[in-house]
XYZ file of C-alpha atoms in Angstrom:
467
model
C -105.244 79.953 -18.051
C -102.861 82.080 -20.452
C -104.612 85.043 -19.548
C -104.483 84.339 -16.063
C -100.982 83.586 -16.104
C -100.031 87.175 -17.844
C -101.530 88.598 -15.485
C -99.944 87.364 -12.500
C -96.664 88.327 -10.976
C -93.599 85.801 -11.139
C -93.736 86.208 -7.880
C -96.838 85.247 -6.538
C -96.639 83.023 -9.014
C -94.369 81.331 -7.496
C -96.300 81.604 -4.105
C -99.028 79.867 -5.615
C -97.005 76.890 -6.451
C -95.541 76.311 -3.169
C -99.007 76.864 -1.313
C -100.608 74.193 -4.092
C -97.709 71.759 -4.297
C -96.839 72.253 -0.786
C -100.677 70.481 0.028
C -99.523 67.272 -1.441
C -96.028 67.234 0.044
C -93.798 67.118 -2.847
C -93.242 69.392 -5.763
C -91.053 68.980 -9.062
C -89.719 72.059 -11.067
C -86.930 73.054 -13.122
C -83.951 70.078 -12.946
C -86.637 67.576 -11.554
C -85.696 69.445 -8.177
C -87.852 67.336 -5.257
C -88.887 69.497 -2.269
C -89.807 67.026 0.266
C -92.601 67.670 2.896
C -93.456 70.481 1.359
C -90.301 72.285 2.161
C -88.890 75.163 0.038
C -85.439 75.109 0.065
C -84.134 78.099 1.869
C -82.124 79.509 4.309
C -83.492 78.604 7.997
C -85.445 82.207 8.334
C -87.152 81.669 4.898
C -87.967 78.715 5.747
C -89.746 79.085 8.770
C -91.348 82.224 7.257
C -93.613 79.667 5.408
C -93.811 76.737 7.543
C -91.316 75.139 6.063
C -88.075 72.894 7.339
C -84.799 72.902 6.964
C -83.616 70.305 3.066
C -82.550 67.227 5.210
C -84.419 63.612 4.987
C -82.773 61.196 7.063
C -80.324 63.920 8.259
C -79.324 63.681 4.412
C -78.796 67.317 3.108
C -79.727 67.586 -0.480
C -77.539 69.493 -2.911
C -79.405 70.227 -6.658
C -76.379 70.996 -8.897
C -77.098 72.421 -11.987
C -74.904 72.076 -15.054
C -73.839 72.167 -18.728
C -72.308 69.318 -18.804
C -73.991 66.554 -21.714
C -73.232 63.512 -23.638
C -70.109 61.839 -22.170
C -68.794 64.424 -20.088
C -72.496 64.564 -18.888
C -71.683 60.799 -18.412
C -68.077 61.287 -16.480
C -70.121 64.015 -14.298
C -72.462 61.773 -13.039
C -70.118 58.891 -12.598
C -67.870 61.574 -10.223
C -71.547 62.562 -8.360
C -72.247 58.918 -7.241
C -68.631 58.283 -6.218
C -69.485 60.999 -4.094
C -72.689 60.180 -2.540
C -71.198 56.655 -2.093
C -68.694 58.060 0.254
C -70.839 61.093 1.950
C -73.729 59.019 3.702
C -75.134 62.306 4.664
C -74.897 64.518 1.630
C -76.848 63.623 -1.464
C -76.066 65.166 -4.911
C -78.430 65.747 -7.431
C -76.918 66.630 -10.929
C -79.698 68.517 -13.351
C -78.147 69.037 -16.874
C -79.759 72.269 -18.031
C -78.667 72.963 -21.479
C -76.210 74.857 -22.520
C -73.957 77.713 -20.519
C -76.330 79.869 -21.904
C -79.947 78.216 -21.400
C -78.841 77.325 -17.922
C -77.748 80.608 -17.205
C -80.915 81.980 -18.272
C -82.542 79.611 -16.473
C -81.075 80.667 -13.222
C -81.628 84.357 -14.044
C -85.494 83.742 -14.235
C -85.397 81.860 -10.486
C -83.243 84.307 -8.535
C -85.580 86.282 -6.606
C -87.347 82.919 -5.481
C -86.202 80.011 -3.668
C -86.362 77.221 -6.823
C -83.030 77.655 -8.091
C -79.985 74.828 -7.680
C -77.557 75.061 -4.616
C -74.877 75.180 -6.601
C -74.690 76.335 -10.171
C -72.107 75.654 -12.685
C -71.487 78.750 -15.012
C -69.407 79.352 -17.994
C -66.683 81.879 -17.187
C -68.154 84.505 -19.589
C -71.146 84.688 -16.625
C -68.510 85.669 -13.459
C -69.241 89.354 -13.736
C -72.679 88.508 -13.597
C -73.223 86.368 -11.076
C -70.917 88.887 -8.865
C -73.284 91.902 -9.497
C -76.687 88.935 -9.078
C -76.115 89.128 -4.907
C -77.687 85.719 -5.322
C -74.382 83.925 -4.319
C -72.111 83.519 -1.614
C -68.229 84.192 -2.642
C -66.138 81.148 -2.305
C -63.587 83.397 -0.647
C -65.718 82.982 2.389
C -65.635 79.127 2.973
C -62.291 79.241 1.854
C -61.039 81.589 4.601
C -63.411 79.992 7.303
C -61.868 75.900 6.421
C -58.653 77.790 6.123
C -58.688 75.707 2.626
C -55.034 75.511 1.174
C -55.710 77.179 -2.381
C -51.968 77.249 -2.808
C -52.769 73.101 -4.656
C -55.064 74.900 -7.274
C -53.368 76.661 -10.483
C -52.453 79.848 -10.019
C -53.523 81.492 -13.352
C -56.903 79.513 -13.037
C -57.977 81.260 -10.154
C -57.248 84.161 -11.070
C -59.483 84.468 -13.568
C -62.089 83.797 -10.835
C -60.796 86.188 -8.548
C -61.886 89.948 -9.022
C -60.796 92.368 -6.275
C -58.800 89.583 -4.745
C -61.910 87.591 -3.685
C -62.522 84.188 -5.067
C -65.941 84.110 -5.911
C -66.659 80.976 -7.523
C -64.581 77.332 -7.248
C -63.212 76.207 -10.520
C -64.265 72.979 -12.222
C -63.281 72.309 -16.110
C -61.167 74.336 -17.605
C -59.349 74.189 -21.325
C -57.667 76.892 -24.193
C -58.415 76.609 -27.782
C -55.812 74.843 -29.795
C -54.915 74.452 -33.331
C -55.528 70.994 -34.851
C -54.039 69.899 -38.009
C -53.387 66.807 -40.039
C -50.136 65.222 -39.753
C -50.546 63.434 -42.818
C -51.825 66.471 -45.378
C -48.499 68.645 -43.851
C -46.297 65.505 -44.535
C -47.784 65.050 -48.221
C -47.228 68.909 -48.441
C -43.600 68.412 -47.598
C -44.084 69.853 -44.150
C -42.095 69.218 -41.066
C -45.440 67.290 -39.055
C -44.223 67.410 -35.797
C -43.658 71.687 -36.211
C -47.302 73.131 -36.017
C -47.462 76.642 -36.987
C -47.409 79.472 -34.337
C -47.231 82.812 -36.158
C -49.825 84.466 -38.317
C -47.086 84.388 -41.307
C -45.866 81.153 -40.884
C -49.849 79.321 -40.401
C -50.560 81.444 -43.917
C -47.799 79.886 -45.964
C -48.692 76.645 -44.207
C -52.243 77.002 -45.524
C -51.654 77.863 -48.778
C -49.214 74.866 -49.369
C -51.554 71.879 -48.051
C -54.681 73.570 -49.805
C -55.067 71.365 -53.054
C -57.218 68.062 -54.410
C -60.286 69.526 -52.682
C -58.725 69.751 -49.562
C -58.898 73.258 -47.419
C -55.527 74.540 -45.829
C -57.792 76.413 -42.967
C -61.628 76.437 -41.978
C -61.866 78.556 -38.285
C -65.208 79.016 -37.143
C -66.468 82.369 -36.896
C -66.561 82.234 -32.283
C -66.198 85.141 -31.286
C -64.006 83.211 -28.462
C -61.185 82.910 -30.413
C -61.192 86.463 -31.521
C -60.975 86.936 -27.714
C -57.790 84.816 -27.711
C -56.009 86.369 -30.346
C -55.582 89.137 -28.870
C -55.092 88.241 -25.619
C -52.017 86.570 -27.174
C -50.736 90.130 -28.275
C -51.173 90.796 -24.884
C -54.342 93.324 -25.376
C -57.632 93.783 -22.943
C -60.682 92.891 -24.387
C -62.441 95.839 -21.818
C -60.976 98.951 -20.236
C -60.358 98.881 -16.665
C -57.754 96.832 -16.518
C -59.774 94.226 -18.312
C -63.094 94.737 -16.224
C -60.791 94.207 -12.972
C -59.677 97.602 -11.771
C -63.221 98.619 -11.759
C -66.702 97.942 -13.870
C -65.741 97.784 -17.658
C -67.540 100.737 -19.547
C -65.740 100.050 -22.604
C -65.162 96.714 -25.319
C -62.343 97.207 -26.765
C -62.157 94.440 -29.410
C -62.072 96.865 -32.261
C -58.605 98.209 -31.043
C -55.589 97.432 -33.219
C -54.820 94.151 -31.551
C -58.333 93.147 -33.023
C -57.990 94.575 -36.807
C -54.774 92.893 -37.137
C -56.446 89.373 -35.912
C -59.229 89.698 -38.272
C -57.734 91.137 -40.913
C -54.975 88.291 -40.793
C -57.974 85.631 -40.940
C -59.569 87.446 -43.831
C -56.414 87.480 -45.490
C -56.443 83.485 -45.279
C -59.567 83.843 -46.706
C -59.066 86.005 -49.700
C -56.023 83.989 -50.251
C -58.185 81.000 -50.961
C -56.389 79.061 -48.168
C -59.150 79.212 -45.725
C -63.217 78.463 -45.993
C -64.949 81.046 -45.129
C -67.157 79.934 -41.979
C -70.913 80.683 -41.476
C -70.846 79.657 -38.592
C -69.079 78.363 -35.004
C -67.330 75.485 -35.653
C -69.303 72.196 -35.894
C -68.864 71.614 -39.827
C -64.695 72.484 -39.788
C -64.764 69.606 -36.976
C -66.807 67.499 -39.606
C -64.732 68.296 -42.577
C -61.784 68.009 -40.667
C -62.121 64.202 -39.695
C -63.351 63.412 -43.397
C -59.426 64.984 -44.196
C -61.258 67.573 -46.319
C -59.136 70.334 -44.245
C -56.112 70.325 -42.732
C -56.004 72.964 -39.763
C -58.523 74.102 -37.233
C -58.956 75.665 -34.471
C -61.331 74.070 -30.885
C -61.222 73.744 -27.543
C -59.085 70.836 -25.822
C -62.059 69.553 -23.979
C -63.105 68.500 -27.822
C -59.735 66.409 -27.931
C -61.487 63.376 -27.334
C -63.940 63.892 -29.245
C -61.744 64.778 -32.589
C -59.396 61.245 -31.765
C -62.712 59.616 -31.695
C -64.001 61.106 -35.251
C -61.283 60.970 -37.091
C -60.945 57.279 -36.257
C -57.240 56.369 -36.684
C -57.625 57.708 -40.262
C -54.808 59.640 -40.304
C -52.170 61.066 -37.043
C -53.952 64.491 -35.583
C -51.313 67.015 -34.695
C -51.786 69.614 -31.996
C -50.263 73.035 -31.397
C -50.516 76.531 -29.663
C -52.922 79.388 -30.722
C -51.222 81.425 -33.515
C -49.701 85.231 -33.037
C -48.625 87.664 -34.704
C -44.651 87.679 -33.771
C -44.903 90.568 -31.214
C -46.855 89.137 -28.807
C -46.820 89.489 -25.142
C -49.608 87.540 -24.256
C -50.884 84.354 -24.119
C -54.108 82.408 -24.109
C -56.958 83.042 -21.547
C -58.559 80.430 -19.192
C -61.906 79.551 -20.412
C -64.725 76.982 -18.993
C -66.916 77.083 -16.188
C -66.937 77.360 -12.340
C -69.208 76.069 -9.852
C -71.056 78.963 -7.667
C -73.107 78.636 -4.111
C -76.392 80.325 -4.367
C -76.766 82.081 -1.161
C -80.339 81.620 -0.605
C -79.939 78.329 0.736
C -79.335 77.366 4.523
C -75.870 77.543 5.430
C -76.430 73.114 6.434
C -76.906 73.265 1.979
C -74.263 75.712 1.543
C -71.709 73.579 3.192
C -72.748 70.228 2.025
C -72.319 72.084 -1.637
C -69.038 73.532 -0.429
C -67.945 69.648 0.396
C -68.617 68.396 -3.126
C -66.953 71.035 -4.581
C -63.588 70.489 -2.843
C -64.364 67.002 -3.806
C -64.266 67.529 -7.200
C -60.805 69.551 -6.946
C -58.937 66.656 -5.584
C -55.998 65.289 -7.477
C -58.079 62.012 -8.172
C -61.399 63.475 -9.214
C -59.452 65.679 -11.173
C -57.144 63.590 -12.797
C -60.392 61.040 -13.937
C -62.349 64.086 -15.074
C -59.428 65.124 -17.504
C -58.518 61.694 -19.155
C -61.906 61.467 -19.762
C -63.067 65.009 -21.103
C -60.048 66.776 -22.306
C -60.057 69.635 -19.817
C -57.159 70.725 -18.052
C -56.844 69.666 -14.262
C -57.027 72.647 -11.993
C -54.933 70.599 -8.943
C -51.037 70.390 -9.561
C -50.859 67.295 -8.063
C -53.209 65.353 -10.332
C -50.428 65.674 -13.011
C -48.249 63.432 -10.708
C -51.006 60.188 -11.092
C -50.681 57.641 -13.099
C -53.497 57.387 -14.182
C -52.648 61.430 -16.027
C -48.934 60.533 -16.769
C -50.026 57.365 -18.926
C -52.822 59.051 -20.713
C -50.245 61.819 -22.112
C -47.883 58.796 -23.011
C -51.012 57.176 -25.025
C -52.190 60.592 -26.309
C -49.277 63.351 -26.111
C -51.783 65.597 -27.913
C -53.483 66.727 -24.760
C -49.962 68.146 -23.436
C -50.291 71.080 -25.999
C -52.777 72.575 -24.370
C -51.147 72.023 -20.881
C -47.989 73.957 -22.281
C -49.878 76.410 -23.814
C -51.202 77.786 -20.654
C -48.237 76.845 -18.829
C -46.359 79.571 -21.336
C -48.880 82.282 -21.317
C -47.375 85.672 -19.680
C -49.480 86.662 -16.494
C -51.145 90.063 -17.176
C -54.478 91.293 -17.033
C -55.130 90.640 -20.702
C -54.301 86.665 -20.053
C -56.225 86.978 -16.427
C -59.449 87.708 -18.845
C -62.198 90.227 -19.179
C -65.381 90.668 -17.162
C -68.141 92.223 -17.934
C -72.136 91.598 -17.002
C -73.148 91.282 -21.179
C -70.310 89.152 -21.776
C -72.826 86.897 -23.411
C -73.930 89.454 -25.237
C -71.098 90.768 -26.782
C -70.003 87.850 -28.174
C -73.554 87.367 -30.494
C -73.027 90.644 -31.812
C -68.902 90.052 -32.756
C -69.744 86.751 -34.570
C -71.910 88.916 -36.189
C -69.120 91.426 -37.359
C -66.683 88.512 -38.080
C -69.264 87.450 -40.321
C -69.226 90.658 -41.714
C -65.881 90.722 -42.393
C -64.834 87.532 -43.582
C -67.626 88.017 -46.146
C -66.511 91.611 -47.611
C -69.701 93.300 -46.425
C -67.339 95.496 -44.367
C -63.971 96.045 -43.328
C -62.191 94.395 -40.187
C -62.297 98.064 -38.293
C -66.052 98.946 -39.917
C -67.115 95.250 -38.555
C -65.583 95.603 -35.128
C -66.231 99.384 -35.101
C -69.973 98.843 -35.376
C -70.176 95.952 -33.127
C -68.235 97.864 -30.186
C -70.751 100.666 -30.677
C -73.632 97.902 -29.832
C -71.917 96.502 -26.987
C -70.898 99.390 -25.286
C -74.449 100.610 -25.185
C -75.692 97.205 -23.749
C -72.515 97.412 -21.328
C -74.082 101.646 -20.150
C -77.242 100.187 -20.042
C -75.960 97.211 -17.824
C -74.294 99.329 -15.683
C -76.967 101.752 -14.619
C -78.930 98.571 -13.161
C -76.019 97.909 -10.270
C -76.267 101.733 -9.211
């Protein structure tokens, strides 16, 4: 069977299955998607091509949603699905957890080309450029113009990020900023004004090097390449040329520029200073130490608010505050999450019915419930206005920080974010040179030098697919 299966084509491979399963009248794949009568979900021509019918049972159209989202915003996710199929008697949503941005995204590489791939797809914004250059989708631009859909509700900086070329090519769904968290009680025992979180590089420095003492760590950042991204988007630098990937395709990463040097060489100067841990890794362990008060700053995203409050327990007060900078900046953070996408080799019935749910989920209300609960930012002004938001913020003023934040970052193309198609990619090998760095085996410019050298080869050899 192994040898047979080497053989084959993916393909006909596929072919096979849906002339096999098709027999029997239902078929299961990836995401426990269920093709009724042995349909293949498609648009109407495809369909018919091999006998099949158009996705409805019932006059029910079926919408397979596949996403990222696990444990209990996995939970809030499906909670917001069957509000909506309660109230859509003739849309059913199916929501497939797939792993992470990155498994599901290679998941739905390996199925374009054949017709067992989601409806709708929800992809980490690191994928846009991708998914643009895939031709497997259809822009959101184009239901939006056709409902004559008032975008004008939706934050403006958060669409932009989504927008390339002045299309909007995929609706946006969670969205958050990395944030520093510290301990209010360590900075008070240090003598430190607890409400006054350090912003620039010099001040967060001296602020490390006084609470770091008794075995406890001023600093411990893990080595994502994502914040590296950040800081120096907040000195107002593009992370690709092009006007960051949006005046035209990116041919260049531009991470090892000066904006870059003087991040990392700021964090291994923590480091060397004995005021920081050096990281091995992401950032799973600082969140660890950091509830057991064995460090007092960090750095994570706000959608892990909750989950910080919720491990540290009441223990001691957390503190919040805004990315650091160097003091002349003019930038600001970048909007990071995910976005929902229509895959464009469904029938336009599907396409719609997926197009429903996702305006759904960008009401005020669906919004509002999905950020108390997760942490993530809503991306609908008016949610901010509902109760149900105004008391959270009075029971947990932490999650305004990251509100402000973005609220107070400059619009440029270094805060609108970069694209490129081995975004992905690029970030393996910069963790690899922040590793690098923060370890002594090279300098900040040899690390980032070296790393820019990989991904601009990946990004040439990218590029020559799309021509």
């Amino acid at each position: 069977m192994k040898l047979f299966q080497r053989k084959i084509s993916i393909p006909a491979y596929f072919i096979i299955l849906v002339l096999v399963f098709g027999l029997l009248g239902v078929y299961s794949v990836w995401g426990q998607q269920n093709v009724v009568k042995g349909t293949v979900a498609g648009n109407a021509a495809q369909a018919a091509e091999i006998g099949g019918v158009e996705p409805l049972v019932n006059g029910v159209k079926k919408v397979v949603w596949w996403h990222s989202m696990s444990g209990e915003n996995g939970q809030v996710v499906d909670r917001l699905v069957t509000s909506f199929n309660a109230a859509h008697k003739d849309i059913k949503v199916e929501a497939v957890f797939q792993g992470s941005y990155f498994d599901s995204l290679t998941k739905l590489k390996a199925s374009i080309g054949s017709n067992l791939g989601p409806t709708m797809m929800q992809v980490y914004d690191i994928g846009t450029r991708y998914m643009i250059d895939s031709k497997a989708i259809t822009p959101i631009q184009s239901f939006v113009d056709k409902d004559k859909y008032d975008v004008s509700q939706m934050d403006e900086a958060i669409l932009n990020y989504y927008r390339v070329a002045n299309t909007l090519y995929s609706m946006p769904f969670n969205t958050s900023n990395p944030i520093l968290y510290y301990n209010k009680d360590l900075f008070k025992a240090a003598g430190l004004n607890p409400d006054k979180p350090p912003v620039l590089y010099t001040d967060l420095a001296q602020v490390a090097k006084k609470v770091t003492k008794d075995g406890v760590a001023g600093a411990y950042f893990g080595t994502h390449s994502w914040y590296m991204e950040q800081l120096i988007a907040n000195q107002g630098a593009e992370l690709v040329n092009l006007g960051n990937g949006r005046d035209g395709i990116a041919t260049e990463w531009q991470l090892n520029g000066e904006a870059g040097v003087k991040a990392l060489t700021w964090w291994k100067g923590l480091i060397d200073s004995k005021a920081a841990i050096h990281s091995a890794g992401k950032s799973d362990e600082s969140k660890k130490m950091f509830a057991e008060g064995k460090v007092a700053m960090i750095f994570d995203t706000t959608a892990g608010l909750r989950d910080i409050l919720d491990s540290v327990d009441g223990k001691f007060e957390v503190g919040t505050g805004f990315f650091p900078k160097p003091a002349d900046d003019v930038g600001g953070v970048v909007v990071s999450g995910a976005s929902n996408w229509i895959l464009n080799n469904k029938s336009d019935a599907e396409q719609q019915a997926a197009w429903a749910f996702m305006k759904y989920l960008s009401e005020p209300e669906q919004q509002a419930f999905f950020h108390v609960n997760t942490g993530y930012f809503p991306i609908t002004e008016k949610a901010y206005e509902l109760p149900i938001v105004q008391d959270n913020m009075k029971q947990f003023p932490q999650f305004k920080t990251a509100i402000d934040q973005h609220n107070a970052a400059k619009q440029n193309q270094a805060t609108q974010g970069g694209v490129l198609g081995v975004y992905p990619e690029a970030r393996k090998l910069t963790e690899n040179a922040i590793g690098q760095a923060l370890s002594g085996q090279k300098t900040p410019q040899e690390a980032l030098d070296a790393a820019a050298l990989e991904i601009n080869a990946k990004i040439d050899a990218y590029n020559k697919t799309l021509k």
